[in-house]
Short mmCIF file of C-alpha atoms in Angstrom, two decimals:
data_model
loop_
_atom_site.label_atom_id
_atom_site.label_comp_id
_atom_site.label_asym_id
_atom_site.label_seq_id
_atom_site.Cartn_x
_atom_site.Cartn_y
_atom_site.Cartn_z
CA MET A 1 224.85 73.07 210.09
CA SER A 2 221.09 73.14 209.90
CA THR A 3 219.33 70.02 211.09
CA ILE A 4 216.66 67.75 209.73
CA THR A 5 213.68 68.27 212.00
CA ARG A 6 212.02 64.93 211.20
CA ASP A 7 212.56 61.81 213.34
CA LEU A 8 215.57 59.97 211.91
CA SER A 9 215.53 57.00 214.28
CA GLY A 10 213.51 54.85 211.87
CA ILE A 11 215.55 55.63 208.74
CA ARG A 12 217.02 52.41 207.35
CA ALA A 13 218.23 53.61 203.95
CA VAL A 14 219.54 56.70 202.22
CA LEU A 15 219.44 56.95 198.43
CA PHE A 16 221.22 59.53 196.30
CA ASP A 17 221.11 60.95 192.82
CA VAL A 18 224.65 61.58 191.53
CA ASP A 19 224.87 64.61 189.24
CA GLY A 20 224.04 67.72 191.25
CA VAL A 21 223.96 65.78 194.55
CA LEU A 22 227.09 63.66 194.99
CA SER A 23 228.90 65.56 192.24
CA HIS A 24 228.76 69.13 191.00
CA GLN A 25 226.23 70.16 188.39
CA THR A 26 228.99 70.93 185.91
CA ILE A 27 230.72 67.91 184.39
CA SER A 28 233.94 68.03 182.41
CA LEU A 29 234.36 65.70 179.46
CA ASP A 30 237.43 63.63 178.76
CA PRO A 31 238.99 63.55 175.24
CA HIS A 32 236.53 60.78 174.27
CA GLY A 33 233.49 62.77 175.39
CA GLU A 34 232.95 60.74 178.56
CA PRO A 35 231.87 62.62 181.70
CA VAL A 36 234.46 63.23 184.42
CA ARG A 37 232.56 63.68 187.67
CA THR A 38 233.86 65.16 190.88
CA THR A 39 233.54 63.38 194.21
CA ASN A 40 233.72 64.82 197.68
CA VAL A 41 236.19 63.11 200.03
CA ARG A 42 234.10 63.87 203.14
CA ASP A 43 231.08 62.38 201.41
CA GLY A 44 233.23 59.32 200.79
CA TYR A 45 234.13 58.98 204.46
CA ALA A 46 230.50 59.35 205.55
CA ILE A 47 229.29 56.84 202.95
CA ALA A 48 231.91 54.26 203.94
CA ASN A 49 231.22 54.81 207.65
CA ALA A 50 227.43 54.59 207.25
CA SER A 51 227.74 51.43 205.20
CA LYS A 52 229.98 49.79 207.83
CA ARG A 53 227.47 50.72 210.55
CA GLY A 54 224.59 49.00 208.78
CA LEU A 55 222.72 51.75 206.95
CA THR A 56 221.58 50.61 203.52
CA LEU A 57 222.74 53.03 200.84
CA GLY A 58 221.87 53.33 197.19
CA ILE A 59 222.18 55.41 194.07
CA ILE A 60 219.54 56.09 191.44
CA THR A 61 221.09 58.10 188.61
CA GLY A 62 220.61 58.80 184.95
CA GLY A 63 224.40 58.73 184.70
CA ARG A 64 226.12 56.09 182.64
CA GLY A 65 229.78 56.25 183.67
CA GLU A 66 231.25 53.01 184.98
CA HIS A 67 233.67 55.05 187.13
CA THR A 68 230.68 56.16 189.20
CA ARG A 69 229.72 52.56 189.92
CA GLN A 70 233.32 51.68 190.81
CA ARG A 71 233.78 54.64 193.16
CA TYR A 72 230.60 54.15 195.14
CA SER A 73 230.62 50.37 195.28
CA ALA A 74 234.17 50.60 196.69
CA LEU A 75 232.75 52.78 199.48
CA GLY A 76 230.13 50.17 200.34
CA ILE A 77 227.08 51.18 198.32
CA GLN A 78 225.52 47.92 197.16
CA HIS A 79 222.45 49.19 195.33
CA ILE A 80 223.46 51.22 192.29
CA TYR A 81 220.92 51.93 189.56
CA MET A 82 222.36 53.65 186.51
CA TRP A 83 220.86 54.74 183.17
CA ALA A 84 217.73 55.64 185.15
CA ASN A 85 215.52 57.55 182.74
CA ILE A 86 212.52 57.11 185.03
CA LYS A 87 213.48 56.62 188.67
CA LEU A 88 210.31 55.63 190.54
CA PRO A 89 210.23 51.99 189.32
CA LEU A 90 213.82 51.65 190.55
CA LEU A 91 212.79 52.84 194.02
CA HIS A 92 210.13 50.12 194.01
CA ASP A 93 212.74 47.56 192.93
CA PHE A 94 215.05 48.72 195.74
CA CYS A 95 212.26 48.37 198.31
CA GLU A 96 211.34 44.91 197.04
CA LYS A 97 214.95 43.68 197.09
CA THR A 98 215.80 45.10 200.52
CA GLY A 99 212.48 44.80 202.35
CA ILE A 100 212.77 48.47 203.30
CA ALA A 101 209.54 50.48 203.17
CA PRO A 102 209.52 53.85 201.36
CA GLU A 103 208.78 55.69 204.63
CA GLU A 104 212.07 54.34 206.03
CA ILE A 105 214.06 55.98 203.22
CA ILE A 106 215.68 59.37 202.68
CA TYR A 107 216.17 60.33 199.05
CA CYS A 108 218.50 63.16 198.03
CA GLY A 109 217.72 64.71 194.64
CA ASP A 110 218.26 68.01 192.89
CA ASP A 111 216.30 68.11 189.63
CA ILE A 112 212.94 67.37 187.98
CA PRO A 113 213.54 63.60 187.38
CA ASP A 114 213.98 63.17 191.17
CA ILE A 115 210.55 64.55 192.13
CA PRO A 116 208.49 61.32 191.87
CA VAL A 117 210.97 59.46 194.11
CA MET A 118 211.15 62.37 196.55
CA LYS A 119 207.36 62.33 196.87
CA ALA A 120 207.34 58.57 197.51
CA VAL A 121 209.86 58.34 200.37
CA GLY A 122 209.77 59.21 204.06
CA ILE A 123 212.12 62.20 203.85
CA ALA A 124 213.00 64.15 200.71
CA VAL A 125 216.28 66.09 200.77
CA ALA A 126 217.58 68.69 198.31
CA PRO A 127 221.02 70.31 198.00
CA ALA A 128 221.17 74.07 198.54
CA ASP A 129 221.43 74.62 194.77
CA ALA A 130 218.59 72.30 193.70
CA VAL A 131 216.02 73.58 191.22
CA PRO A 132 213.08 75.51 192.73
CA GLU A 133 210.57 72.73 192.00
CA VAL A 134 212.63 70.26 194.03
CA LYS A 135 213.18 72.67 196.89
CA ALA A 136 209.42 73.26 197.01
CA ILE A 137 208.74 69.60 197.87
CA ALA A 138 211.84 68.88 199.98
CA ASP A 139 211.42 68.12 203.67
CA TYR A 140 214.97 69.37 204.20
CA ILE A 141 217.21 71.66 202.13
CA CYS A 142 220.90 71.16 202.81
CA VAL A 143 223.25 73.95 203.72
CA THR A 144 225.70 72.45 201.21
CA LYS A 145 225.50 72.53 197.43
CA GLY A 146 225.60 69.42 195.28
CA GLY A 147 229.12 67.97 195.17
CA ASP A 148 230.16 69.90 198.26
CA GLY A 149 229.17 67.45 200.99
CA VAL A 150 225.45 66.67 200.73
CA ALA A 151 225.97 63.01 201.64
CA ARG A 152 228.11 63.95 204.63
CA GLU A 153 225.54 66.47 205.84
CA VAL A 154 222.67 63.98 205.64
CA LEU A 155 224.46 60.82 206.78
CA GLU A 156 226.09 62.51 209.74
CA GLN A 157 222.68 63.64 210.99
CA VAL A 158 221.12 60.19 210.54
CA MET A 159 224.03 58.48 212.25
CA LYS A 160 224.05 60.92 215.17
CA ALA A 161 220.30 60.44 215.66
CA GLN A 162 220.80 56.67 215.72
CA GLY A 163 223.86 56.74 218.00
CA LEU A 164 226.17 55.52 215.23
CA TRP A 165 228.39 58.60 214.75
CA MET A 166 231.86 58.33 216.31
CA ASN A 167 230.58 55.61 218.62
CA ASP A 168 233.63 53.33 218.55
CA GLU A 169 237.22 53.10 217.30
CA GLY A 170 236.04 51.92 213.88
CA ALA A 171 234.64 55.37 213.20
CA PHE A 172 238.11 56.86 213.00
CA GLY A 173 239.32 55.00 209.94
CA TRP A 174 238.26 54.18 206.43
#
């Protein structure tokens, strides 16, 4: 695994886009035309573990599926912004509600709508298969593609840097 070369000790929050980051770029549709997103089990473990250890996690997505909210809130993500046509005001809302400064945040995005948020936070992260414009501004480009473990790759590095990875018996369960 490649490593984020920036100092991660002051990171208090990690925010994610969903489509193309936590799920694959390709979305199947159910018989009613509703999206059926994939989720990565190792991402799920890392999200649940990070949440239990005190990292603040959030989602800012243009997605509308209630299943997304259910999945990630069950893993401990408390800040979930959906139907996000323009994402930057939602970052500001997140910062206001949590008291976390933008420079204390990592944002993981893969496409054009993510760029304003990526430019506003401390560390911008892109999956390996992000669009070229996003990769051009990313501070770190993951080894993994969207839907294949981006959250795990990022959260594991943050938690290791902060001494929170596998640091007690609680790390070995969900």
